[in-house]
Amino acid sequence: MPHVNKLPGSVLYQHVDATVTLLDIPHSISEAQGTPDSPFRDSLCSFPPQENPFPSIEPKSQKSKQKVQASHNRAGLSQPTFPQDLLLDGLAQVRAAHAGAFCLKRKSVGRQPAAEGGISQPKKRTWEEVNRKECNEDKGFALTPVFKPWNPLLLSCSATSNGPEAVHMADVVNRAVSNPFRQSAQLLLLETAQKYILPALSIFMLSKVGIQEAALFSNAAYKLLPEPSVSAAPGQFDFILLDPPWDNRSVRRSKNYETRRKAKDDPMDVLQDVLVKHIAPGGLVACWITNKQSVRDSASQAFEAWGLELVEEWAWLKTTVSGDPICAVDGIIRRPYEILLLGRSANLAIDSVETSDFQEPTKKRVIIGVPDIHSRKPCLKGLIEPLMANRPDYRALEIFARNLTAGWWSWGDEVLKYNWEAYWAKAENLDAA
């Protein structure tokens, strides 16, 4: 009998075959901070949901369209690669089956800008700013230049019951930090006096994704996962999620976002060694890409180098509260969706692959959701888990993460960003309001 899945609270609608899903973005993240045994009730602060589509910046005349298209082709921008009919059919399906807004009520902070932007930070300095100033770095932030195989830092039980565990920045940078308990814990960084919320059973490594850092990550993975699971060897994961720093105009405007072009070590090259070591046979790898043909080509080449077969392609279609795409689906300059490629590693237990030339077509799925803060992606935990054969005991890792997830590993130089307590509204305060 097939496994019956209870839909997460962040899923407002889902087709019976899970090919179309209406997902609330901030709630998907807050929901993933807890577990069935220890639900997380606080709300992630967000921008007010978008009510109207962006004003059109598309060329109007056919001559202008051809000119812009030629320019985009020279720049490596792709033609729409996800079938537009699937996007529109999915949208029509949700409209027919779902009554009401396309998102849940949000705890809003600041104002949604007319164009892309970021949430205003509280005046108190973040640990990144402190570290950057102390290291006299002008761009980005300098992580502690100590590369040695430190033992992972395991939080004590006091971090869950008697207030936050106080640590220095040097104690957590370039090192795996684990909350081994089945409830959330708090971490206090002494240099900034700021608290971070660590979900139950979560492990993070706060570092850049470079060659030296990859060696530290591997050391931590083998130490914290010394035993094989049903589907993975020691140090291996059943699911790995990537959101690489692809170069584009939006991120180039940000001084603190290091793209592949700026990085000393190309993250995609670094990840080849990581994926070969740490993805389990038959494991699933998901990678967000931008709407540039050159980016899709890079991701496809990486999948081939990593020994992955493309098995699914998802599109996150961004809409307004009322369900209108934020811009034209067939736009040339701006498109209202982002693509997630999913590849599966070679499964040595499947012998039929060698004797058959038949290849299953790439499965397509559509996620529909009202966008939130710029660069904040939907949390995929609730959508990925049904694809895991050994749930709930699968192992998952997110690389280039901007928040932690209960039960998952997370790695990146912004890994604690949205777990800073300033981004969260306490449940008791919401209840009182």
CSV table of C-alpha atoms in Angstrom, one decimal:
chain,number,residue,atom,x,y,z
A,1,MET,CA,0.0,0.0,0.0
A,2,PRO,CA,1.4,3.4,-0.9
A,3,HIS,CA,2.6,5.6,1.9
A,4,VAL,CA,0.0,8.3,2.8
A,5,ASN,CA,1.6,11.7,3.4
A,6,LYS,CA,0.0,14.4,5.5
A,7,LEU,CA,0.4,17.7,3.8
A,8,PRO,CA,2.6,20.3,5.6
A,9,GLY,CA,0.7,23.4,6.9
A,10,SER,CA,2.6,25.5,4.4
A,11,VAL,CA,1.0,23.6,1.5
A,12,LEU,CA,-2.2,25.4,0.7
A,13,TYR,CA,-3.1,23.1,-2.2
A,14,GLN,CA,-1.5,20.1,-3.9
A,15,HIS,CA,-2.6,18.0,-6.8
A,16,VAL,CA,-3.1,14.4,-6.1
A,17,ASP,CA,0.1,13.5,-8.0
A,18,ALA,CA,2.0,16.3,-6.4
A,19,THR,CA,2.8,17.9,-9.8
A,20,VAL,CA,1.3,21.3,-8.8
A,21,THR,CA,1.7,22.8,-5.3
A,22,LEU,CA,0.6,26.1,-3.8
A,23,LEU,CA,3.2,26.8,-1.1
A,24,ASP,CA,3.5,29.6,1.5
A,25,ILE,CA,7.2,30.6,1.4
A,26,PRO,CA,7.9,32.0,4.9
A,27,HIS,CA,5.7,29.4,6.6
A,28,SER,CA,7.6,26.6,4.8
A,29,ILE,CA,10.8,27.9,6.5
A,30,SER,CA,9.3,28.4,9.9
A,31,GLU,CA,7.6,25.0,9.8
A,32,ALA,CA,10.9,23.3,9.0
A,33,GLN,CA,12.4,24.7,12.2
A,34,GLY,CA,10.4,22.2,14.2
A,35,THR,CA,9.7,18.5,14.3
A,36,PRO,CA,6.5,16.5,14.7
A,37,ASP,CA,7.5,15.9,18.3
A,38,SER,CA,8.5,19.5,18.9
A,39,PRO,CA,6.7,21.9,16.6
A,40,PHE,CA,8.1,25.4,16.1
A,41,ARG,CA,5.4,28.1,16.6
A,42,ASP,CA,7.3,31.4,16.1
A,43,SER,CA,6.7,33.3,12.8
A,44,LEU,CA,9.4,34.3,10.3
A,45,CYS,CA,9.4,38.1,9.7
A,46,SER,CA,8.6,38.9,6.0
A,47,PHE,CA,7.8,41.6,3.6
A,48,PRO,CA,4.1,42.3,3.0
A,49,PRO,CA,3.0,40.0,0.2
A,50,GLN,CA,3.0,41.4,-3.3
A,51,GLU,CA,-0.5,42.6,-4.3
A,52,ASN,CA,0.1,43.7,-7.9
A,53,PRO,CA,2.3,42.5,-10.8
A,54,PHE,CA,5.5,44.5,-11.5
A,55,PRO,CA,5.0,47.2,-14.2
A,56,SER,CA,5.9,45.8,-17.5
A,57,ILE,CA,9.4,46.5,-18.9
A,58,GLU,CA,8.9,44.3,-21.9
A,59,PRO,CA,9.5,45.8,-25.4
A,60,LYS,CA,6.2,46.5,-27.1
A,61,SER,CA,7.0,46.5,-30.8
A,62,GLN,CA,8.1,43.4,-32.7
A,63,LYS,CA,11.3,45.2,-33.8
A,64,SER,CA,12.1,46.1,-30.2
A,65,LYS,CA,11.5,42.5,-29.2
A,66,GLN,CA,13.8,41.2,-31.8
A,67,LYS,CA,16.5,43.6,-30.8
A,68,VAL,CA,16.3,42.7,-27.1
A,69,GLN,CA,16.2,39.0,-27.9
A,70,ALA,CA,19.3,39.3,-30.0
A,71,SER,CA,21.1,41.1,-27.2
A,72,HIS,CA,20.0,38.5,-24.7
A,73,ASN,CA,21.2,35.7,-27.0
A,74,ARG,CA,24.6,37.3,-27.1
A,75,ALA,CA,24.7,37.6,-23.3
A,76,GLY,CA,23.8,33.9,-22.9
A,77,LEU,CA,20.2,34.4,-21.6
A,78,SER,CA,18.0,31.5,-22.3
A,79,GLN,CA,14.7,31.2,-24.1
A,80,PRO,CA,12.0,30.1,-21.7
A,81,THR,CA,13.0,26.5,-20.9
A,82,PHE,CA,10.1,25.4,-18.7
A,83,PRO,CA,6.9,24.7,-20.7
A,84,GLN,CA,4.7,27.7,-20.4
A,85,ASP,CA,1.5,25.6,-20.8
A,86,LEU,CA,2.4,23.7,-17.6
A,87,LEU,CA,2.8,26.9,-15.7
A,88,LEU,CA,-0.5,28.3,-16.9
A,89,ASP,CA,-2.3,25.0,-16.5
A,90,GLY,CA,-1.0,24.7,-12.9
A,91,LEU,CA,-2.1,28.2,-12.1
A,92,ALA,CA,-5.6,27.5,-13.5
A,93,GLN,CA,-5.7,24.3,-11.5
A,94,VAL,CA,-5.0,26.2,-8.2
A,95,ARG,CA,-7.5,28.9,-9.0
A,96,ALA,CA,-10.2,26.3,-9.6
A,97,ALA,CA,-9.5,24.4,-6.4
A,98,HIS,CA,-8.3,27.0,-3.9
A,99,ALA,CA,-10.4,29.8,-2.6
A,100,GLY,CA,-8.8,32.8,-1.0
A,101,ALA,CA,-5.3,34.4,-1.0
A,102,PHE,CA,-2.3,32.6,-2.4
A,103,CYS,CA,-0.4,32.9,0.8
A,104,LEU,CA,-1.0,32.8,4.6
A,105,LYS,CA,-1.0,35.9,6.8
A,106,ARG,CA,2.5,37.2,7.3
A,107,LYS,CA,4.3,38.9,10.1
A,108,SER,CA,5.5,41.9,8.1
A,109,VAL,CA,8.5,44.1,8.7
A,110,GLY,CA,9.5,47.1,6.5
A,111,ARG,CA,8.0,47.7,3.1
A,112,GLN,CA,8.1,45.7,-0.1
A,113,PRO,CA,10.3,47.7,-2.5
A,114,ALA,CA,9.1,48.3,-6.1
A,115,ALA,CA,12.1,46.3,-7.3
A,116,GLU,CA,14.3,43.6,-5.8
A,117,GLY,CA,15.9,44.5,-2.5
A,118,GLY,CA,16.6,43.2,1.0
A,119,ILE,CA,15.0,43.5,4.4
A,120,SER,CA,16.3,46.4,6.6
A,121,GLN,CA,18.6,45.0,9.3
A,122,PRO,CA,18.2,46.1,12.9
A,123,LYS,CA,20.8,48.7,14.1
A,124,LYS,CA,22.7,46.1,16.2
A,125,ARG,CA,25.6,44.9,14.2
A,126,THR,CA,25.6,41.4,13.0
A,127,TRP,CA,28.5,39.0,13.7
A,128,GLU,CA,29.5,39.2,10.0
A,129,GLU,CA,29.9,43.0,10.3
A,130,VAL,CA,31.9,42.7,13.5
A,131,ASN,CA,34.2,40.1,12.0
A,132,ARG,CA,34.6,42.0,8.8
A,133,LYS,CA,35.7,45.2,10.7
A,134,GLU,CA,38.1,43.4,13.0
A,135,CYS,CA,39.7,41.7,10.0
A,136,ASN,CA,39.9,45.0,8.0
A,137,GLU,CA,38.0,43.5,5.0
A,138,ASP,CA,36.3,45.9,2.7
A,139,LYS,CA,34.0,43.4,0.9
A,140,GLY,CA,32.3,40.3,2.2
A,141,PHE,CA,33.4,39.1,5.6
A,142,ALA,CA,36.5,37.4,6.6
A,143,LEU,CA,36.1,34.0,8.3
A,144,THR,CA,38.6,33.0,10.9
A,145,PRO,CA,41.7,31.9,8.9
A,146,VAL,CA,42.2,28.7,10.9
A,147,PHE,CA,42.0,25.5,8.9
A,148,LYS,CA,42.4,22.5,11.2
A,149,PRO,CA,40.3,19.4,11.7
A,150,TRP,CA,38.5,20.6,14.8
A,151,ASN,CA,36.2,18.3,16.5
A,152,PRO,CA,32.5,19.2,16.0
A,153,LEU,CA,31.0,21.5,18.7
A,154,LEU,CA,28.1,19.7,20.4
A,155,LEU,CA,25.8,22.1,22.3
A,156,SER,CA,25.1,21.2,25.9
A,157,CYS,CA,21.6,20.6,27.2
A,158,SER,CA,21.7,24.0,28.9
A,159,ALA,CA,21.2,25.6,25.4
A,160,THR,CA,17.7,24.1,25.3
A,161,SER,CA,16.6,24.7,28.9
A,162,ASN,CA,18.6,27.3,30.7
A,163,GLY,CA,19.1,30.0,28.0
A,164,PRO,CA,21.5,30.3,25.1
A,165,GLU,CA,24.9,28.7,25.0
A,166,ALA,CA,27.5,31.5,24.9
A,167,VAL,CA,30.4,31.1,22.4
A,168,HIS,CA,33.0,33.1,20.7
A,169,MET,CA,32.9,33.5,16.9
A,170,ALA,CA,36.2,31.6,16.6
A,171,ASP,CA,34.5,28.6,18.3
A,172,VAL,CA,31.9,28.2,15.5
A,173,VAL,CA,33.5,29.4,12.3
A,174,ASN,CA,34.9,26.8,9.9
A,175,ARG,CA,33.6,24.1,12.3
A,176,ALA,CA,30.5,21.8,12.4
A,177,VAL,CA,28.1,22.8,15.2
A,178,SER,CA,25.5,20.4,16.3
A,179,ASN,CA,22.3,20.7,18.3
A,180,PRO,CA,21.9,17.0,19.2
A,181,PHE,CA,18.6,17.5,21.0
A,182,ARG,CA,15.0,16.9,19.9
A,183,GLN,CA,14.1,20.5,20.6
A,184,SER,CA,15.4,23.9,19.5
A,185,ALA,CA,18.4,25.5,21.2
A,186,GLN,CA,19.9,29.0,21.3
A,187,LEU,CA,23.4,30.2,20.5
A,188,LEU,CA,24.8,33.5,21.8
A,189,LEU,CA,27.8,35.0,20.0
A,190,LEU,CA,29.7,37.0,22.6
A,191,GLU,CA,31.2,39.5,20.2
A,192,THR,CA,27.8,40.7,19.0
A,193,ALA,CA,25.5,39.7,21.9
A,194,GLN,CA,23.2,38.3,19.4
A,195,LYS,CA,21.2,35.1,19.7
A,196,TYR,CA,20.5,32.5,17.0
A,197,ILE,CA,17.9,29.8,17.0
A,198,LEU,CA,19.2,26.3,16.2
A,199,PRO,CA,16.4,23.8,15.2
A,200,ALA,CA,16.2,20.3,16.7
A,201,LEU,CA,18.8,17.8,15.5
A,202,SER,CA,20.3,20.4,13.1
A,203,ILE,CA,24.0,20.6,12.2
A,204,PHE,CA,25.6,23.6,10.5
A,205,MET,CA,29.0,24.6,9.3
A,206,LEU,CA,29.5,28.4,9.0
A,207,SER,CA,32.2,28.9,6.3
A,208,LYS,CA,32.7,29.7,2.7
A,209,VAL,CA,32.5,26.8,0.2
A,210,GLY,CA,36.2,26.5,-0.7
A,211,ILE,CA,38.8,23.8,-1.1
A,212,GLN,CA,40.1,24.0,2.5
A,213,GLU,CA,36.6,24.4,3.9
A,214,ALA,CA,35.5,21.3,2.0
A,215,ALA,CA,38.1,19.3,3.7
A,216,LEU,CA,36.9,20.5,7.1
A,217,PHE,CA,33.3,19.6,6.1
A,218,SER,CA,34.3,16.1,5.0
A,219,ASN,CA,36.1,15.6,8.3
A,220,ALA,CA,33.0,16.7,10.2
A,221,ALA,CA,30.7,14.5,8.2
A,222,TYR,CA,32.7,11.4,8.8
A,223,LYS,CA,32.9,12.2,12.5
A,224,LEU,CA,29.2,12.9,13.1
A,225,LEU,CA,28.0,10.2,10.7
A,226,PRO,CA,30.3,7.3,11.5
A,227,GLU,CA,27.8,4.6,10.9
A,228,PRO,CA,26.0,3.6,7.7
A,229,SER,CA,22.3,4.0,7.4
A,230,VAL,CA,19.9,1.8,5.4
A,231,SER,CA,20.7,3.8,2.2
A,232,ALA,CA,23.9,5.7,2.9
A,233,ALA,CA,27.5,4.9,3.9
A,234,PRO,CA,29.3,6.8,6.7
A,235,GLY,CA,29.4,10.5,5.9
A,236,GLN,CA,26.9,10.3,3.1
A,237,PHE,CA,23.6,12.0,2.4
A,238,ASP,CA,20.4,10.9,0.7
A,239,PHE,CA,19.5,14.4,-0.4
A,240,ILE,CA,21.7,17.4,-1.2
A,241,LEU,CA,20.3,20.8,-2.0
A,242,LEU,CA,22.4,23.5,-3.7
A,243,ASP,CA,21.7,27.2,-4.3
A,244,PRO,CA,25.0,28.2,-6.0
A,245,PRO,CA,26.0,31.9,-6.2
A,246,TRP,CA,25.4,32.2,-10.0
A,247,ASP,CA,26.5,35.6,-11.3
A,248,ASN,CA,23.7,38.0,-12.5
A,249,ARG,CA,22.9,41.7,-12.4
A,250,SER,CA,20.9,41.5,-9.2
A,251,VAL,CA,23.6,39.9,-7.1
A,252,ARG,CA,26.3,42.1,-8.6
A,253,ARG,CA,24.6,45.0,-7.0
A,254,SER,CA,25.1,43.5,-3.6
A,255,LYS,CA,28.5,44.1,-2.0
A,256,ASN,CA,28.3,41.2,0.4
A,257,TYR,CA,27.3,38.4,-2.0
A,258,GLU,CA,30.2,36.6,-3.5
A,259,THR,CA,29.4,35.1,-6.9
A,260,ARG,CA,31.3,32.5,-8.8
A,261,ARG,CA,33.0,35.3,-10.8
A,262,LYS,CA,34.5,36.7,-7.6
A,263,ALA,CA,35.2,33.6,-5.7
A,264,LYS,CA,38.8,32.4,-5.2
A,265,ASP,CA,37.8,28.8,-5.5
A,266,ASP,CA,35.0,28.1,-8.0
A,267,PRO,CA,32.3,26.5,-5.8
A,268,MET,CA,31.1,24.2,-8.6
A,269,ASP,CA,34.6,22.8,-8.9
A,270,VAL,CA,34.8,22.4,-5.1
A,271,LEU,CA,31.4,20.7,-5.0
A,272,GLN,CA,32.5,18.0,-7.5
A,273,ASP,CA,34.8,16.5,-4.8
A,274,VAL,CA,32.1,17.0,-2.1
A,275,LEU,CA,29.4,15.3,-4.2
A,276,VAL,CA,31.5,12.4,-5.2
A,277,LYS,CA,32.3,11.7,-1.5
A,278,HIS,CA,29.0,12.5,0.2
A,279,ILE,CA,26.1,11.6,-2.0
A,280,ALA,CA,24.7,8.2,-1.4
A,281,PRO,CA,24.1,5.7,-4.2
A,282,GLY,CA,20.7,6.5,-5.6
A,283,GLY,CA,20.8,9.8,-3.7
A,284,LEU,CA,19.0,13.0,-5.0
A,285,VAL,CA,20.7,16.3,-5.7
A,286,ALA,CA,18.7,19.5,-6.3
A,287,CYS,CA,20.2,22.6,-7.8
A,288,TRP,CA,18.6,26.1,-8.2
A,289,ILE,CA,19.6,27.8,-11.5
A,290,THR,CA,18.8,31.2,-13.1
A,291,ASN,CA,17.2,31.9,-16.4
A,292,LYS,CA,20.5,32.1,-18.3
A,293,GLN,CA,21.4,29.5,-20.9
A,294,SER,CA,25.0,29.6,-19.7
A,295,VAL,CA,24.0,28.8,-16.1
A,296,ARG,CA,21.8,25.9,-17.3
A,297,ASP,CA,24.8,24.6,-19.3
A,298,SER,CA,27.1,24.9,-16.3
A,299,ALA,CA,24.6,23.0,-14.1
A,300,SER,CA,24.1,20.3,-16.7
A,301,GLN,CA,27.9,19.9,-17.1
A,302,ALA,CA,28.2,19.7,-13.3
A,303,PHE,CA,25.5,17.0,-13.1
A,304,GLU,CA,27.4,15.0,-15.7
A,305,ALA,CA,30.7,15.4,-13.8
A,306,TRP,CA,29.0,14.4,-10.6
A,307,GLY,CA,27.5,11.3,-12.1
A,308,LEU,CA,23.9,12.5,-11.9
A,309,GLU,CA,21.0,11.8,-14.2
A,310,LEU,CA,18.5,14.6,-14.6
A,311,VAL,CA,15.2,13.1,-13.4
A,312,GLU,CA,13.0,16.1,-12.5
A,313,GLU,CA,12.7,19.8,-13.2
A,314,TRP,CA,10.6,22.1,-11.0
A,315,ALA,CA,9.6,25.6,-11.6
A,316,TRP,CA,8.7,28.1,-8.8
A,317,LEU,CA,6.1,30.4,-10.3
A,318,LYS,CA,6.0,33.6,-8.4
A,319,THR,CA,2.5,35.2,-8.1
A,320,THR,CA,0.7,38.0,-6.3
A,321,VAL,CA,-1.7,37.5,-3.4
A,322,SER,CA,-4.5,37.1,-5.9
A,323,GLY,CA,-2.6,34.6,-8.0
A,324,ASP,CA,-1.4,36.7,-10.9
A,325,PRO,CA,2.1,36.0,-12.1
A,326,ILE,CA,4.4,38.9,-11.0
A,327,CYS,CA,5.3,39.5,-14.6
A,328,ALA,CA,4.5,38.0,-18.0
A,329,VAL,CA,5.2,34.3,-18.2
A,330,ASP,CA,6.5,34.7,-21.7
A,331,GLY,CA,8.6,37.8,-20.9
A,332,ILE,CA,11.9,38.4,-22.6
A,333,ILE,CA,13.5,40.7,-20.0
A,334,ARG,CA,12.0,39.3,-16.8
A,335,ARG,CA,10.4,35.9,-16.1
A,336,PRO,CA,8.3,35.1,-13.1
A,337,TYR,CA,9.8,31.7,-12.3
A,338,GLU,CA,13.0,30.0,-11.1
A,339,ILE,CA,14.1,26.5,-12.0
A,340,LEU,CA,15.2,23.7,-9.8
A,341,LEU,CA,17.0,20.8,-11.4
A,342,LEU,CA,17.0,17.4,-9.7
A,343,GLY,CA,19.5,14.7,-10.5
A,344,ARG,CA,19.8,11.2,-9.1
A,345,SER,CA,23.2,9.5,-8.6
A,346,ALA,CA,24.0,6.2,-10.1
A,347,ASN,CA,22.3,3.4,-8.1
A,348,LEU,CA,24.5,0.4,-8.2
A,349,ALA,CA,21.7,-1.9,-7.2
A,350,ILE,CA,19.8,-1.3,-10.4
A,351,ASP,CA,21.1,-3.7,-13.1
A,352,SER,CA,18.4,-3.0,-15.7
A,353,VAL,CA,20.0,0.3,-16.6
A,354,GLU,CA,22.8,-1.6,-18.4
A,355,THR,CA,20.5,-3.6,-20.5
A,356,SER,CA,17.9,-1.0,-21.6
A,357,ASP,CA,18.2,2.1,-23.7
A,358,PHE,CA,14.9,3.4,-22.4
A,359,GLN,CA,15.1,6.6,-20.5
A,360,GLU,CA,12.2,8.0,-18.5
A,361,PRO,CA,11.2,11.6,-19.5
A,362,THR,CA,12.2,14.3,-17.0
A,363,LYS,CA,9.3,14.8,-14.6
A,364,LYS,CA,8.0,18.4,-14.4
A,365,ARG,CA,6.5,19.9,-11.3
A,366,VAL,CA,5.2,23.5,-10.6
A,367,ILE,CA,5.4,25.2,-7.2
A,368,ILE,CA,3.3,28.3,-7.0
A,369,GLY,CA,4.0,30.8,-4.2
A,370,VAL,CA,4.0,34.5,-3.4
A,371,PRO,CA,7.6,35.7,-3.2
A,372,ASP,CA,9.1,37.1,0.0
A,373,ILE,CA,12.4,38.8,0.8
A,374,HIS,CA,14.8,38.9,-2.1
A,375,SER,CA,16.8,35.6,-2.5
A,376,ARG,CA,14.7,33.8,0.1
A,377,LYS,CA,13.8,30.5,-1.5
A,378,PRO,CA,11.0,28.2,-0.4
A,379,CYS,CA,12.0,25.5,2.0
A,380,LEU,CA,11.7,22.2,0.1
A,381,LYS,CA,11.7,19.9,3.1
A,382,GLY,CA,8.0,19.1,3.0
A,383,LEU,CA,8.1,18.5,-0.8
A,384,ILE,CA,11.3,16.4,-0.8
A,385,GLU,CA,10.5,14.1,2.0
A,386,PRO,CA,7.8,12.1,0.1
A,387,LEU,CA,10.5,11.3,-2.5
A,388,MET,CA,12.8,9.8,0.1
A,389,ALA,CA,12.5,6.0,0.2
A,390,ASN,CA,13.8,5.8,3.8
A,391,ARG,CA,11.9,8.6,5.4
A,392,PRO,CA,11.9,9.8,8.1
A,393,ASP,CA,15.5,8.5,8.5
A,394,TYR,CA,17.0,10.0,5.4
A,395,ARG,CA,20.1,12.3,5.7
A,396,ALA,CA,19.9,15.8,4.1
A,397,LEU,CA,22.4,18.6,3.4
A,398,GLU,CA,21.8,22.1,2.1
A,399,ILE,CA,24.9,23.9,0.7
A,400,PHE,CA,24.8,27.7,0.3
A,401,ALA,CA,22.0,27.7,2.9
A,402,ARG,CA,20.7,30.9,4.5
A,403,ASN,CA,18.8,29.2,7.3
A,404,LEU,CA,18.9,26.0,9.2
A,405,THR,CA,16.4,23.1,9.0
A,406,ALA,CA,15.5,20.7,11.7
A,407,GLY,CA,17.2,17.3,11.2
A,408,TRP,CA,19.3,18.6,8.3
A,409,TRP,CA,22.9,19.7,7.8
A,410,SER,CA,23.5,23.2,6.5
A,411,TRP,CA,26.7,24.7,5.1
A,412,GLY,CA,27.5,28.2,3.8
A,413,ASP,CA,28.8,31.6,4.8
A,414,GLU,CA,25.2,32.9,5.4
A,415,VAL,CA,24.0,29.7,7.1
A,416,LEU,CA,22.7,31.5,10.2
A,417,LYS,CA,21.2,34.5,8.4
A,418,TYR,CA,17.5,33.8,9.0
A,419,ASN,CA,18.0,32.0,12.3
A,420,TRP,CA,19.0,35.3,13.9
A,421,GLU,CA,16.3,35.9,16.5
A,422,ALA,CA,15.6,39.4,15.1
A,423,TYR,CA,13.9,37.7,12.1
A,424,TRP,CA,11.4,35.9,14.3
A,425,ALA,CA,8.2,37.0,16.1
A,426,LYS,CA,7.5,35.1,19.2
A,427,ALA,CA,4.3,33.0,19.2
A,428,GLU,CA,3.1,34.5,22.5
A,429,ASN,CA,3.4,38.0,21.1
A,430,LEU,CA,1.4,37.0,18.0
A,431,ASP,CA,-1.3,35.4,20.2
A,432,ALA,CA,-1.6,38.5,22.3
A,433,ALA,CA,-1.9,40.6,19.2
